[in-house]
Coordinates of C-alpha atoms in Angstrom, one line a residue:
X86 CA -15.7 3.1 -10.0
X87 CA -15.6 -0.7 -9.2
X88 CA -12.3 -2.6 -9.3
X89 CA -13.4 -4.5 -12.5
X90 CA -13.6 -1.5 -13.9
X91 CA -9.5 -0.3 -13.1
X92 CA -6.9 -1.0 -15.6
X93 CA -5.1 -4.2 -14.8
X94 CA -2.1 -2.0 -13.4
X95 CA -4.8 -0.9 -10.1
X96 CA -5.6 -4.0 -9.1
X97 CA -2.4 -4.9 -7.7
X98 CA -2.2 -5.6 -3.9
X99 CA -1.9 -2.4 -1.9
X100 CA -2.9 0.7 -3.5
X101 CA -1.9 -0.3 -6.8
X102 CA 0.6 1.2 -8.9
X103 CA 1.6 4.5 -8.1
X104 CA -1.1 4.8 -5.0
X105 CA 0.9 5.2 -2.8
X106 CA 2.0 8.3 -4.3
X107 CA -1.4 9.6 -4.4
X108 CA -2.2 8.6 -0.9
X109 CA 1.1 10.7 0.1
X110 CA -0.2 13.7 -1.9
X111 CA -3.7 13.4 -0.6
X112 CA -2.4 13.0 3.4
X113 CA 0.1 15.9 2.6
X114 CA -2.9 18.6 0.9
X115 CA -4.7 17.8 3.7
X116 CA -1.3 19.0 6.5
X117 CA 2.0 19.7 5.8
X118 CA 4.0 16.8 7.5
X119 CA 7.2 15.2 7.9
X120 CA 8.5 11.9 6.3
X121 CA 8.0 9.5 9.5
X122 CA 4.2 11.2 10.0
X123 CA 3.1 10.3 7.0
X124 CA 4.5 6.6 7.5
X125 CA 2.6 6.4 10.7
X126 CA -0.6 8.5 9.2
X127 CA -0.5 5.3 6.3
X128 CA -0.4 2.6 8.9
X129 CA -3.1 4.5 11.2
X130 CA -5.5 5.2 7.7
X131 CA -4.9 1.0 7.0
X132 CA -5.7 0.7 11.1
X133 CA -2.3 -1.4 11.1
X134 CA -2.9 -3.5 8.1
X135 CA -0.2 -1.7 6.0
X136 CA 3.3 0.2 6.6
X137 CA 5.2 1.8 4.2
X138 CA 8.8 1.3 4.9
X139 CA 11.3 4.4 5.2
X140 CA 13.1 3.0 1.7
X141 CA 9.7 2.9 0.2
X142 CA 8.2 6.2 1.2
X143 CA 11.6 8.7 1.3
X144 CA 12.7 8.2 -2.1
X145 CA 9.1 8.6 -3.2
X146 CA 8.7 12.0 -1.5
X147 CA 12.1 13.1 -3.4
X148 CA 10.4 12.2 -6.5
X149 CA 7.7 14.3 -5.7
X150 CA 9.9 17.3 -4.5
X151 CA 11.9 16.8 -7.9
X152 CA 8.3 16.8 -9.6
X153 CA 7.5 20.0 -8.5
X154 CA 4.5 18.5 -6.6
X155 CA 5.4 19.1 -3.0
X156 CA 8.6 21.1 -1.5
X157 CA 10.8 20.2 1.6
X158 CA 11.8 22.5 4.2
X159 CA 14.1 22.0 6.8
X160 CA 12.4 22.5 10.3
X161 CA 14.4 25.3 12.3
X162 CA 17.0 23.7 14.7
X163 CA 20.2 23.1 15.0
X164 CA 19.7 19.7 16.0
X165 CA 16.8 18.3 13.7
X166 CA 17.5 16.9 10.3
X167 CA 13.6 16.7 9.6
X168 CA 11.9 18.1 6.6
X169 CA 8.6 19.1 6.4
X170 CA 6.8 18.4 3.4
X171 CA 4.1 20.5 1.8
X172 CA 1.9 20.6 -1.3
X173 CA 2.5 22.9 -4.4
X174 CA 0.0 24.1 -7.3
X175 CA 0.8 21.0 -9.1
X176 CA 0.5 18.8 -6.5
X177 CA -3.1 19.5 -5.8
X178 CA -3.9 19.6 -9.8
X179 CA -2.6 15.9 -9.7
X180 CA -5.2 15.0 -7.1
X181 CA -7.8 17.3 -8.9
X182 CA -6.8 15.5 -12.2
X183 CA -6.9 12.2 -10.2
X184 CA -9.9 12.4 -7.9
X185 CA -11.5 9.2 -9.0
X186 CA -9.1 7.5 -8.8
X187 CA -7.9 8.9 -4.9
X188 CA -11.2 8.1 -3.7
X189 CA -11.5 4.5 -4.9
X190 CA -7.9 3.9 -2.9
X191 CA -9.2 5.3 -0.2
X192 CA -12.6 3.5 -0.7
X193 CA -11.0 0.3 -1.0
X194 CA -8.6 1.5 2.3
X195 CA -11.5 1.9 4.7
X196 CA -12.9 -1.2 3.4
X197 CA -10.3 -3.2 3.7
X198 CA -9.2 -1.8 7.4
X199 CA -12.6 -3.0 8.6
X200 CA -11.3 -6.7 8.6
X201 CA -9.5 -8.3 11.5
X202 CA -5.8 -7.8 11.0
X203 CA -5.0 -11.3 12.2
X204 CA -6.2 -12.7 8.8
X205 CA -4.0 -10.0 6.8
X206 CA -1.5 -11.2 8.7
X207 CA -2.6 -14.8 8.0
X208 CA -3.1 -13.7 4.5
X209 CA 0.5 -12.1 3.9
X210 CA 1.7 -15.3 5.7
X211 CA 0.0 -17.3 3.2
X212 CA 1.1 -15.6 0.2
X213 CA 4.8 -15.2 1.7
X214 CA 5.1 -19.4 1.7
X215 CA 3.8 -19.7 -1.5
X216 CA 6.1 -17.4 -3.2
X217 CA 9.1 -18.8 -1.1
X218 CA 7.9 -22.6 -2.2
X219 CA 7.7 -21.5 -5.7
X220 CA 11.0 -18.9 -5.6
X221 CA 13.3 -21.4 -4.2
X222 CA 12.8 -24.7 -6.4
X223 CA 11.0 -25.8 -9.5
X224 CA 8.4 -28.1 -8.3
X225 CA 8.2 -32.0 -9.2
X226 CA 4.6 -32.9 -10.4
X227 CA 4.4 -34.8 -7.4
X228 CA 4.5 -31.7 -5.4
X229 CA 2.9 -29.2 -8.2
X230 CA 0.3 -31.5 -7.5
X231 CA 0.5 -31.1 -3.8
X232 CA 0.4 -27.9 -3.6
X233 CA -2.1 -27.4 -5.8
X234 CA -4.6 -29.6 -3.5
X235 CA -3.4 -27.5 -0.9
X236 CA -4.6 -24.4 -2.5
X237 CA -8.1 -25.9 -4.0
X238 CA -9.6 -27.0 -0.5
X239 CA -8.1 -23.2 1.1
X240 CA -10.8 -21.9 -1.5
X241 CA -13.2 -24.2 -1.1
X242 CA -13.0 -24.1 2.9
X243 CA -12.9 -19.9 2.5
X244 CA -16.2 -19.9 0.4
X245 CA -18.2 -22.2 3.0
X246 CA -17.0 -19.6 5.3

């Protein structure tokens, strides 16, 4: 399945709209883990290109608890507050359900964590000042058409690459 061929929703940045989620299921099938593991087993699948925040990733694994798709047990201690998070019946018929659509995240995952993470980082940079430019102000033409210059030569340099 080729990204041209995803609905619109998949082809966000990322994993796409609710990816995430599957990624969670997936790396919980494969061991039962707690919430900060699976934050670092994300950034260590995306070799550092991508990771989830703790606002992003607990609520989501309540969701799926609530869902009925993994549980949450406590780990034994007095002193630990951690929950370890496993797969149910209907959590592993999701990823049955949604096996083409697991493997082309994952696809696109390793494909993407193959390129140097300096120019993610120069990428996210990149995208982080246009959205703040465009966020704060409405532009004048002047600078519409500034900015616009700006962005035709980045493509043009990037395909002579």
């Amino acid at each position: 399945m080729s990204e041209s061929t995803l609905p619109a929703g998949n082809k966000q940045r990322g994993f796409g709209h609710g990816g995430l989620r599957l990624v969670l299921l997936s790396l919980i099938n494969a061991q039962s883990r707690h919430g900060y593991d699976l934050i670092k087993a994300v950034e260590e699948l995306t070799s550092g290109h991508y990771r989830p925040s703790a606002g992003m990733v607990y609520p989501l694994l309540g969701q799926l608890v609530e869902q009925g798709l993994i549980s949450a047990e406590a780990t034994a201690g007095v002193e630990s507050k951690k929950q370890v998070y496993a797969i149910q019946p209907a959590g592993k018929k999701v990823l049955a359900d949604e096996a083409a659509r697991v493997e082309h995240i994952f696809a696109r995952v390793r494909q993407r964590a193959k390129q140097p993470i300096q120019v993610t980082r120069a990428i996210e940079n990149f995208k982080l000042a246009v959205r703040l430019k465009l966020g704060n102000e409405v532009l004048t033409t002047a600078q519409a058409n500034q900015l616009t210059e700006i962005l035709d030569n980045a493509v043009r340099q990037i395909e002579q690459l």
